[in-house]
Amino acid sequence: MSDRQIWKRVAALAVGRGTGAVAAAFALVAAVVLGGTVAGATVAEAKPVGAAASAHWACGGDPVDPGNVNTDYDPKGCGGRGSWYQQPVKDGMWTCSGSPVVAGYVITDHSKPGCRGIGAWRHSLVKDGIWTCSGSPVVPGYVISNHLRAGCGGIGSWQHNLPHDGIWTCSGSPVVTGYVITGHQRTGCDGAGAWLHNIARVGLLTCPGSPVPAGFRSTTYQAGGCNGLGAWVLARA
């Protein structure tokens, strides 16, 4: 599904729904579409930990070495510019707000007073079923299947799962290649809305905004499909 389609799909949910649920959905979409992460962090290239990825202090504004994250902050360092302590990433490590998120990792917890008061985020290797904080990157090949408003210290959390035929995914979740969207629940995902994720096959009714995988095409429209949103029958190209 294209970025435009994802935004269009979630925007449509705003009709007749509370603003809180829609805001939560948009927060996740922002992370998916823009590639952004919590507190302005970015996704960094994964790199094996070695001599090139060593622990050291760096001045504010200096690049973070590939494979490293920021784990401490000294506001008086570098002559008042501030300095950051870089370390090779590892599972379960706490990182400062603004630290890059290394590919294959997600953000799983938040501490407001962490990192000398600027806030800290737990950096964990992705795995099936892990809960992630709002704004965490969604690792390629995974979908978002559940939402907990009170999770991650009150900022909200989302469950990160490997897809399978028949899984319900939250509004804003990526659609993995080879899958289509076939059903909708307005109240799913703790009010954010949910969409049924199925492996593409002939005869499925696909929802508005669903991707059409290579080798397939959309045909007959059925007004009552996709829980009343309307749907198109999937056929071989």
Tab-separated table of N, CA, C and O in Angstrom, residues 97-209:
chain	number	residue	atom	x	y	z
A	97	SER	N	16.590	10.143	24.471
A	97	SER	CA	15.677	10.707	23.479
A	97	SER	C	16.483	11.315	22.342
A	97	SER	O	17.441	12.055	22.564
A	98	GLY	N	16.090	11.006	21.117
A	98	GLY	CA	16.803	11.486	19.939
A	98	GLY	C	17.849	10.530	19.412
A	98	GLY	O	18.392	10.751	18.327
A	99	SER	N	18.133	9.448	20.151
A	99	SER	CA	19.108	8.465	19.669
A	99	SER	C	18.575	7.770	18.428
A	99	SER	O	17.371	7.537	18.300
A	100	PRO	N	19.450	7.396	17.487
A	100	PRO	CA	18.978	6.608	16.345
A	100	PRO	C	18.488	5.236	16.812
A	100	PRO	O	18.902	4.743	17.865
A	101	VAL	N	17.590	4.662	16.030
A	101	VAL	CA	17.103	3.303	16.279
A	101	VAL	C	17.704	2.402	15.213
A	101	VAL	O	17.433	2.569	14.029
A	102	VAL	N	18.545	1.480	15.624
A	102	VAL	CA	19.256	0.615	14.683
A	102	VAL	C	18.268	-0.344	14.016
A	102	VAL	O	17.334	-0.840	14.646
A	103	ALA	N	18.472	-0.606	12.737
A	103	ALA	CA	17.592	-1.506	11.993
A	103	ALA	C	17.477	-2.846	12.694
A	103	ALA	O	18.478	-3.409	13.159
A	104	GLY	N	16.239	-3.354	12.794
A	104	GLY	CA	15.987	-4.617	13.473
A	104	GLY	C	15.617	-4.451	14.931
A	104	GLY	O	15.266	-5.427	15.596
A	105	TYR	N	15.673	-3.208	15.429
A	105	TYR	CA	15.299	-2.901	16.806
A	105	TYR	C	13.996	-2.100	16.846
A	105	TYR	O	13.623	-1.434	15.880
A	106	VAL	N	13.329	-2.150	18.001
A	106	VAL	CA	12.127	-1.364	18.260
A	106	VAL	C	12.244	-0.724	19.636
A	106	VAL	O	13.115	-1.081	20.426
A	107	ILE	N	11.373	0.224	19.932
A	107	ILE	CA	11.345	0.914	21.223
A	107	ILE	C	10.241	0.300	22.078
A	107	ILE	O	9.082	0.250	21.668
A	108	THR	N	10.597	-0.164	23.274
A	108	THR	CA	9.652	-0.948	24.069
A	108	THR	C	9.296	-0.349	25.425
A	108	THR	O	8.425	-0.889	26.106
A	109	ASP	N	9.944	0.731	25.841
A	109	ASP	CA	9.604	1.329	27.129
A	109	ASP	C	10.127	2.763	27.166
A	109	ASP	O	10.993	3.143	26.368
A	110	HIS	N	9.590	3.550	28.104
A	110	HIS	CA	9.935	4.966	28.202
A	110	HIS	C	10.129	5.356	29.666
A	110	HIS	O	9.364	4.940	30.533
A	111	SER	N	11.166	6.134	29.933
A	111	SER	CA	11.430	6.662	31.270
A	111	SER	C	11.601	8.177	31.153
A	111	SER	O	12.591	8.652	30.579
A	112	LYS	N	10.648	8.934	31.682
A	112	LYS	CA	10.708	10.396	31.576
A	112	LYS	C	11.968	10.986	32.210
A	112	LYS	O	12.577	11.896	31.643
A	113	PRO	N	12.382	10.534	33.422
A	113	PRO	CA	13.575	11.133	34.028
A	113	PRO	C	14.894	10.545	33.523
A	113	PRO	O	15.966	10.980	33.948
A	114	GLY	N	14.828	9.567	32.637
A	114	GLY	CA	16.040	8.908	32.180
A	114	GLY	C	16.962	9.822	31.403
A	114	GLY	O	16.581	10.895	30.946
A	115	CYS	N	18.211	9.393	31.262
A	115	CYS	CA	19.234	10.127	30.506
A	115	CYS	C	19.377	11.553	31.038
A	115	CYS	O	19.335	12.521	30.280
A	116	ARG	N	19.505	11.638	32.372
A	116	ARG	CA	19.717	12.921	33.072
A	116	ARG	C	18.589	13.921	32.831
A	116	ARG	O	18.810	15.132	32.723
A	117	GLY	N	17.373	13.375	32.718
A	117	GLY	CA	16.201	14.237	32.652
A	117	GLY	C	15.656	14.530	31.273
A	117	GLY	O	14.583	15.133	31.150
A	118	ILE	N	16.347	14.113	30.220
A	118	ILE	CA	15.833	14.401	28.881
A	118	ILE	C	14.952	13.267	28.358
A	118	ILE	O	14.354	13.389	27.287
A	119	GLY	N	14.870	12.181	29.118
A	119	GLY	CA	14.035	11.055	28.726
A	119	GLY	C	14.850	9.938	28.095
A	119	GLY	O	15.868	10.182	27.434
A	120	ALA	N	14.409	8.703	28.345
A	120	ALA	CA	15.120	7.543	27.794
A	120	ALA	C	14.119	6.531	27.254
A	120	ALA	O	12.974	6.452	27.706
A	121	TRP	N	14.583	5.757	26.280
A	121	TRP	CA	13.747	4.767	25.601
A	121	TRP	C	14.493	3.438	25.537
A	121	TRP	O	15.679	3.405	25.227
A	122	ARG	N	13.768	2.341	25.827
A	122	ARG	CA	14.413	1.022	25.783
A	122	ARG	C	14.453	0.499	24.348
A	122	ARG	O	13.454	0.522	23.628
A	123	HIS	N	15.615	0.034	23.947
A	123	HIS	CA	15.946	-0.394	22.592
A	123	HIS	C	15.992	-1.929	22.596
A	123	HIS	O	16.855	-2.516	23.245
A	124	SER	N	15.042	-2.602	21.938
A	124	SER	CA	14.971	-4.068	21.995
A	124	SER	C	14.940	-4.678	20.597
A	124	SER	O	14.383	-4.092	19.660
A	125	LEU	N	15.538	-5.852	20.474
A	125	LEU	CA	15.453	-6.590	19.216
A	125	LEU	C	14.010	-6.999	18.966
A	125	LEU	O	13.312	-7.462	19.866
A	126	VAL	N	13.575	-6.847	17.734
A	126	VAL	CA	12.196	-7.199	17.399
A	126	VAL	C	11.993	-8.704	17.498
A	126	VAL	O	12.900	-9.486	17.233
A	127	LYS	N	10.785	-9.099	17.916
A	127	LYS	CA	10.390	-10.503	17.921
A	127	LYS	C	8.872	-10.560	17.840
A	127	LYS	O	8.186	-9.573	18.142
A	128	ASP	N	8.362	-11.687	17.427
A	128	ASP	CA	6.925	-11.840	17.268
A	128	ASP	C	6.211	-11.630	18.598
A	128	ASP	O	6.565	-12.251	19.602
A	129	GLY	N	5.225	-10.725	18.616
A	129	GLY	CA	4.423	-10.476	19.800
A	129	GLY	C	4.933	-9.376	20.708
A	129	GLY	O	4.285	-9.066	21.713
A	130	ILE	N	6.052	-8.736	20.389
A	130	ILE	CA	6.615	-7.708	21.256
A	130	ILE	C	5.737	-6.457	21.232
A	130	ILE	O	5.148	-6.103	20.211
A	131	TRP	N	5.630	-5.796	22.392
A	131	TRP	CA	4.889	-4.534	22.498
A	131	TRP	C	5.865	-3.374	22.314
A	131	TRP	O	6.932	-3.356	22.930
A	132	THR	N	5.480	-2.408	21.484
A	132	THR	CA	6.351	-1.282	21.172
A	132	THR	C	5.659	0.035	21.501
A	132	THR	O	4.434	0.137	21.447
A	133	CYS	N	6.447	1.054	21.819
A	133	CYS	CA	5.888	2.364	22.144
A	133	CYS	C	5.393	3.085	20.895
A	133	CYS	O	5.901	2.874	19.790
A	134	SER	N	4.410	3.963	21.083
A	134	SER	CA	3.939	4.796	19.975
A	134	SER	C	5.114	5.568	19.385
A	134	SER	O	5.908	6.158	20.113
A	135	GLY	N	5.233	5.549	18.080
A	135	GLY	CA	6.346	6.206	17.408
A	135	GLY	C	7.504	5.299	17.097
A	135	GLY	O	8.405	5.682	16.351
A	136	SER	N	7.517	4.073	17.658
A	136	SER	CA	8.587	3.127	17.333
A	136	SER	C	8.525	2.755	15.857
A	136	SER	O	7.437	2.651	15.288
A	137	PRO	N	9.672	2.522	15.214
A	137	PRO	CA	9.614	2.039	13.834
A	137	PRO	C	8.963	0.669	13.782
A	137	PRO	O	8.988	-0.091	14.753
A	138	VAL	N	8.335	0.376	12.658
A	138	VAL	CA	7.776	-0.952	12.399
A	138	VAL	C	8.773	-1.681	11.508
A	138	VAL	O	9.046	-1.258	10.382
A	139	VAL	N	9.339	-2.755	12.012
A	139	VAL	CA	10.369	-3.491	11.276
A	139	VAL	C	9.747	-4.122	10.024
A	139	VAL	O	8.660	-4.704	10.096
A	140	PRO	N	10.405	-4.021	8.861
A	140	PRO	CA	9.874	-4.631	7.640
A	140	PRO	C	9.534	-6.103	7.853
A	140	PRO	O	10.304	-6.852	8.469
A	141	GLY	N	8.370	-6.501	7.349
A	141	GLY	CA	7.921	-7.875	7.479
A	141	GLY	C	6.997	-8.095	8.659
A	141	GLY	O	6.422	-9.176	8.802
A	142	TYR	N	6.819	-7.075	9.501
A	142	TYR	CA	5.933	-7.152	10.654
A	142	TYR	C	4.683	-6.296	10.435
A	142	TYR	O	4.664	-5.381	9.602
A	143	VAL	N	3.641	-6.606	11.219
A	143	VAL	CA	2.425	-5.804	11.238
A	143	VAL	C	2.105	-5.420	12.673
A	143	VAL	O	2.667	-5.974	13.616
A	144	ILE	N	1.196	-4.473	12.847
A	144	ILE	CA	0.742	-4.040	14.164
A	144	ILE	C	-0.640	-4.635	14.400
A	144	ILE	O	-1.564	-4.401	13.631
A	145	SER	N	-0.778	-5.400	15.478
A	145	SER	CA	-1.990	-6.189	15.672
A	145	SER	C	-2.811	-5.821	16.904
A	145	SER	O	-3.917	-6.334	17.078
A	146	ASN	N	-2.303	-4.948	17.760
A	146	ASN	CA	-3.059	-4.583	18.950
A	146	ASN	C	-2.569	-3.242	19.470
A	146	ASN	O	-1.445	-2.821	19.184
A	147	HIS	N	-3.406	-2.583	20.254
A	147	HIS	CA	-3.100	-1.254	20.779
A	147	HIS	C	-3.527	-1.179	22.238
A	147	HIS	O	-4.590	-1.666	22.610
A	148	LEU	N	-2.678	-0.595	23.069
A	148	LEU	CA	-2.977	-0.389	24.476
A	148	LEU	C	-2.736	1.082	24.787
A	148	LEU	O	-1.594	1.542	24.805
A	149	ARG	N	-3.819	1.823	25.030
A	149	ARG	CA	-3.708	3.268	25.228
A	149	ARG	C	-2.808	3.630	26.404
A	149	ARG	O	-2.076	4.620	26.368
A	150	ALA	N	-2.869	2.844	27.477
A	150	ALA	CA	-2.123	3.164	28.688
A	150	ALA	C	-0.700	2.625	28.683
A	150	ALA	O	0.060	2.856	29.621
A	151	GLY	N	-0.320	1.923	27.637
A	151	GLY	CA	0.994	1.302	27.589
A	151	GLY	C	2.138	2.287	27.450
A	151	GLY	O	1.947	3.459	27.145
A	152	CYS	N	3.338	1.809	27.694
A	152	CYS	CA	4.571	2.578	27.525
A	152	CYS	C	4.528	3.884	28.325
A	152	CYS	O	4.768	4.965	27.787
A	153	GLY	N	4.191	3.760	29.589
A	153	GLY	CA	4.190	4.929	30.462
A	153	GLY	C	3.124	5.942	30.132
A	153	GLY	O	3.271	7.126	30.448
A	154	GLY	N	2.048	5.483	29.483
A	154	GLY	CA	0.934	6.374	29.184
A	154	GLY	C	0.927	6.975	27.798
A	154	GLY	O	-0.041	7.645	27.413
A	155	ILE	N	1.974	6.745	26.998
A	155	ILE	CA	1.978	7.312	25.642
A	155	ILE	C	1.351	6.359	24.634
A	155	ILE	O	1.155	6.733	23.473
A	156	GLY	N	1.032	5.151	25.070
A	156	GLY	CA	0.407	4.175	24.184
A	156	GLY	C	1.422	3.186	23.633
A	156	GLY	O	2.598	3.517	23.438
A	157	SER	N	0.977	1.944	23.439
A	157	SER	CA	1.859	0.929	22.871
A	157	SER	C	1.105	0.090	21.842
A	157	SER	O	-0.127	-0.002	21.863
A	158	TRP	N	1.880	-0.509	20.945
A	158	TRP	CA	1.351	-1.276	19.821
A	158	TRP	C	2.065	-2.626	19.757
A	158	TRP	O	3.281	-2.694	19.917
A	159	GLN	N	1.305	-3.687	19.500
A	159	GLN	CA	1.908	-5.020	19.431
A	159	GLN	C	2.410	-5.311	18.026
A	159	GLN	O	1.713	-5.089	17.041
A	160	HIS	N	3.612	-5.813	17.961
A	160	HIS	CA	4.377	-6.033	16.741
A	160	HIS	C	4.367	-7.542	16.447
A	160	HIS	O	4.862	-8.320	17.256
A	161	ASN	N	3.756	-7.972	15.337
A	161	ASN	CA	3.647	-9.406	15.040
A	161	ASN	C	4.064	-9.735	13.617
A	161	ASN	O	3.954	-8.901	12.713
A	162	LEU	N	4.529	-10.973	13.429
A	162	LEU	CA	4.700	-11.494	12.083
A	162	LEU	C	3.315	-11.802	11.528
A	162	LEU	O	2.445	-12.299	12.244
A	163	PRO	N	3.055	-11.505	10.255
A	163	PRO	CA	1.715	-11.704	9.712
A	163	PRO	C	1.395	-13.172	9.478
A	163	PRO	O	2.288	-14.002	9.328
A	164	HIS	N	0.111	-13.467	9.482
A	164	HIS	CA	-0.376	-14.781	9.068
A	164	HIS	C	-1.777	-14.595	8.503
A	164	HIS	O	-2.431	-13.568	8.726
A	165	ASP	N	-2.232	-15.548	7.754
A	165	ASP	CA	-3.546	-15.453	7.134
A	165	ASP	C	-4.621	-15.324	8.210
A	165	ASP	O	-4.702	-16.132	9.128
A	166	GLY	N	-5.437	-14.254	8.120
A	166	GLY	CA	-6.520	-14.052	9.069
A	166	GLY	C	-6.182	-13.189	10.262
A	166	GLY	O	-7.002	-13.049	11.166
A	167	ILE	N	-5.014	-12.567	10.298
A	167	ILE	CA	-4.655	-11.710	11.424
A	167	ILE	C	-5.365	-10.358	11.298
A	167	ILE	O	-5.518	-9.821	10.209
A	168	TRP	N	-5.827	-9.830	12.438
A	168	TRP	CA	-6.390	-8.486	12.479
A	168	TRP	C	-5.264	-7.495	12.771
A	168	TRP	O	-4.472	-7.697	13.692
A	169	THR	N	-5.202	-6.432	11.975
A	169	THR	CA	-4.147	-5.431	12.129
A	169	THR	C	-4.755	-4.068	12.432
A	169	THR	O	-5.860	-3.757	12.003
A	170	CYS	N	-4.020	-3.250	13.162
A	170	CYS	CA	-4.517	-1.930	13.547
A	170	CYS	C	-4.459	-0.944	12.384
A	170	CYS	O	-3.635	-1.071	11.473
A	171	SER	N	-5.328	0.053	12.445
A	171	SER	CA	-5.292	1.123	11.445
A	171	SER	C	-3.906	1.749	11.411
A	171	SER	O	-3.343	2.084	12.453
A	172	GLY	N	-3.357	1.881	10.218
A	172	GLY	CA	-2.012	2.423	10.066
A	172	GLY	C	-0.930	1.389	9.971
A	172	GLY	O	0.204	1.714	9.659
A	173	SER	N	-1.263	0.105	10.243
A	173	SER	CA	-0.256	-0.951	10.129
A	173	SER	C	0.165	-1.112	8.676
A	173	SER	O	-0.655	-0.991	7.761
A	174	PRO	N	1.445	-1.404	8.422
A	174	PRO	CA	1.838	-1.739	7.058
A	174	PRO	C	1.145	-3.018	6.602
A	174	PRO	O	0.753	-3.853	7.424
A	175	VAL	N	0.987	-3.157	5.298
A	175	VAL	CA	0.434	-4.375	4.705
A	175	VAL	C	1.578	-5.103	4.029
A	175	VAL	O	2.198	-4.590	3.100
A	176	VAL	N	1.891	-6.278	4.513
A	176	VAL	CA	3.032	-7.046	4.003
A	176	VAL	C	2.738	-7.533	2.582
A	176	VAL	O	1.599	-7.896	2.254
A	177	THR	N	3.758	-7.546	1.741
A	177	THR	CA	3.621	-7.986	0.355
A	177	THR	C	2.969	-9.356	0.274
A	177	THR	O	3.353	-10.282	0.992
A	178	GLY	N	1.970	-9.465	-0.603
A	178	GLY	CA	1.260	-10.722	-0.790
A	178	GLY	C	-0.038	-10.806	-0.006
A	178	GLY	O	-0.811	-11.750	-0.181
A	179	TYR	N	-0.282	-9.816	0.855
A	179	TYR	CA	-1.512	-9.777	1.656
A	179	TYR	C	-2.469	-8.704	1.123
A	179	TYR	O	-2.059	-7.738	0.466
A	180	VAL	N	-3.747	-8.871	1.466
A	180	VAL	CA	-4.775	-7.881	1.164
A	180	VAL	C	-5.619	-7.651	2.411
A	180	VAL	O	-5.559	-8.422	3.367
A	181	ILE	N	-6.403	-6.565	2.394
A	181	ILE	CA	-7.290	-6.220	3.505
A	181	ILE	C	-8.715	-6.626	3.144
A	181	ILE	O	-9.242	-6.211	2.114
A	182	THR	N	-9.347	-7.423	4.007
A	182	THR	CA	-10.641	-8.025	3.657
A	182	THR	C	-11.765	-7.727	4.641
A	182	THR	O	-12.905	-8.094	4.378
A	183	GLY	N	-11.500	-7.099	5.773
A	183	GLY	CA	-12.546	-6.800	6.737
A	183	GLY	C	-12.168	-5.636	7.619
A	183	GLY	O	-10.995	-5.256	7.699
A	184	HIS	N	-13.165	-5.045	8.280
A	184	HIS	CA	-12.944	-3.850	9.092
A	184	HIS	C	-13.744	-3.923	10.388
A	184	HIS	O	-14.909	-4.349	10.387
A	185	GLN	N	-13.130	-3.515	11.495
A	185	GLN	CA	-13.800	-3.379	12.789
A	185	GLN	C	-13.542	-1.969	13.307
A	185	GLN	O	-12.400	-1.611	13.598
A	186	ARG	N	-14.597	-1.182	13.447
A	186	ARG	CA	-14.431	0.203	13.901
A	186	ARG	C	-13.868	0.285	15.317
A	186	ARG	O	-13.122	1.205	15.650
A	187	THR	N	-14.211	-0.663	16.167
A	187	THR	CA	-13.804	-0.609	17.568
A	187	THR	C	-12.556	-1.431	17.871
A	187	THR	O	-12.119	-1.494	19.021
A	188	GLY	N	-11.982	-2.071	16.873
A	188	GLY	CA	-10.812	-2.911	17.098
A	188	GLY	C	-9.591	-2.118	17.514
A	188	GLY	O	-9.546	-0.889	17.416
A	189	CYS	N	-8.578	-2.819	17.999
A	189	CYS	CA	-7.317	-2.200	18.409
A	189	CYS	C	-7.542	-1.093	19.437
A	189	CYS	O	-7.027	0.020	19.290
A	190	ASP	N	-8.323	-1.403	20.455
A	190	ASP	CA	-8.551	-0.464	21.556
A	190	ASP	C	-9.108	0.865	21.052
A	190	ASP	O	-8.752	1.932	21.545
A	191	GLY	N	-9.986	0.776	20.033
A	191	GLY	CA	-10.653	1.960	19.510
A	191	GLY	C	-9.991	2.607	18.325
A	191	GLY	O	-10.561	3.523	17.721
A	192	ALA	N	-8.792	2.170	17.960
A	192	ALA	CA	-8.104	2.759	16.811
A	192	ALA	C	-8.641	2.230	15.486
A	192	ALA	O	-8.391	2.813	14.433
A	193	GLY	N	-9.384	1.115	15.541
A	193	GLY	CA	-9.873	0.482	14.320
A	193	GLY	C	-8.948	-0.636	13.883
A	193	GLY	O	-7.740	-0.584	14.123
A	194	ALA	N	-9.530	-1.676	13.292
A	194	ALA	CA	-8.726	-2.826	12.870
A	194	ALA	C	-9.162	-3.316	11.498
A	194	ALA	O	-10.317	-3.141	11.090
A	195	TRP	N	-8.215	-3.945	10.806
A	195	TRP	CA	-8.428	-4.435	9.447
A	195	TRP	C	-7.961	-5.887	9.348
A	195	TRP	O	-6.904	-6.233	9.857
A	196	LEU	N	-8.750	-6.725	8.691
A	196	LEU	CA	-8.417	-8.138	8.536
A	196	LEU	C	-7.408	-8.321	7.411
A	196	LEU	O	-7.605	-7.825	6.303
A	197	HIS	N	-6.347	-9.031	7.686
A	197	HIS	CA	-5.172	-9.190	6.824
A	197	HIS	C	-5.176	-10.638	6.313
A	197	HIS	O	-5.048	-11.566	7.098
A	198	ASN	N	-5.351	-10.830	5.001
A	198	ASN	CA	-5.375	-12.180	4.426
A	198	ASN	C	-4.382	-12.324	3.280
A	198	ASN	O	-4.080	-11.352	2.574
A	199	ILE	N	-3.871	-13.541	3.105
A	199	ILE	CA	-3.045	-13.836	1.942
A	199	ILE	C	-3.924	-13.750	0.701
A	199	ILE	O	-5.038	-14.280	0.662
A	200	ALA	N	-3.449	-13.058	-0.326
A	200	ALA	CA	-4.236	-12.844	-1.543
A	200	ALA	C	-4.581	-14.163	-2.220
A	200	ALA	O	-3.726	-15.043	-2.355
A	201	ARG	N	-5.830	-14.279	-2.603
A	201	ARG	CA	-6.288	-15.430	-3.375
A	201	ARG	C	-7.564	-15.052	-4.116
A	201	ARG	O	-8.274	-14.103	-3.732
A	202	VAL	N	-7.841	-15.761	-5.182
A	202	VAL	CA	-9.000	-15.481	-6.026
A	202	VAL	C	-10.285	-15.591	-5.218
A	202	VAL	O	-10.464	-16.514	-4.413
A	203	GLY	N	-11.185	-14.603	-5.411
A	203	GLY	CA	-12.494	-14.625	-4.781
A	203	GLY	C	-12.608	-13.820	-3.507
A	203	GLY	O	-13.728	-13.592	-3.025
A	204	LEU	N	-11.489	-13.371	-2.933
A	204	LEU	CA	-11.568	-12.559	-1.717
A	204	LEU	C	-12.188	-11.197	-2.027
A	204	LEU	O	-11.969	-10.618	-3.092
A	205	LEU	N	-12.966	-10.692	-1.079
A	205	LEU	CA	-13.493	-9.332	-1.165
A	205	LEU	C	-12.505	-8.405	-0.465
A	205	LEU	O	-12.240	-8.561	0.729
A	206	THR	N	-11.943	-7.446	-1.183
A	206	THR	CA	-10.918	-6.568	-0.624
A	206	THR	C	-11.489	-5.184	-0.333
A	206	THR	O	-12.294	-4.650	-1.095
A	207	CYS	N	-11.041	-4.609	0.791
A	207	CYS	CA	-11.554	-3.324	1.270
A	207	CYS	C	-10.988	-2.145	0.470
A	207	CYS	O	-9.942	-2.263	-0.182
A	208	PRO	N	-11.658	-0.988	0.555
A	208	PRO	CA	-11.105	0.221	-0.072
A	208	PRO	C	-9.702	0.514	0.457
A	208	PRO	O	-9.449	0.438	1.661
A	209	GLY	N	-8.780	0.829	-0.436
A	209	GLY	CA	-7.407	1.117	-0.045
A	209	GLY	C	-6.516	-0.090	0.074
A	209	GLY	O	-5.318	0.048	0.287
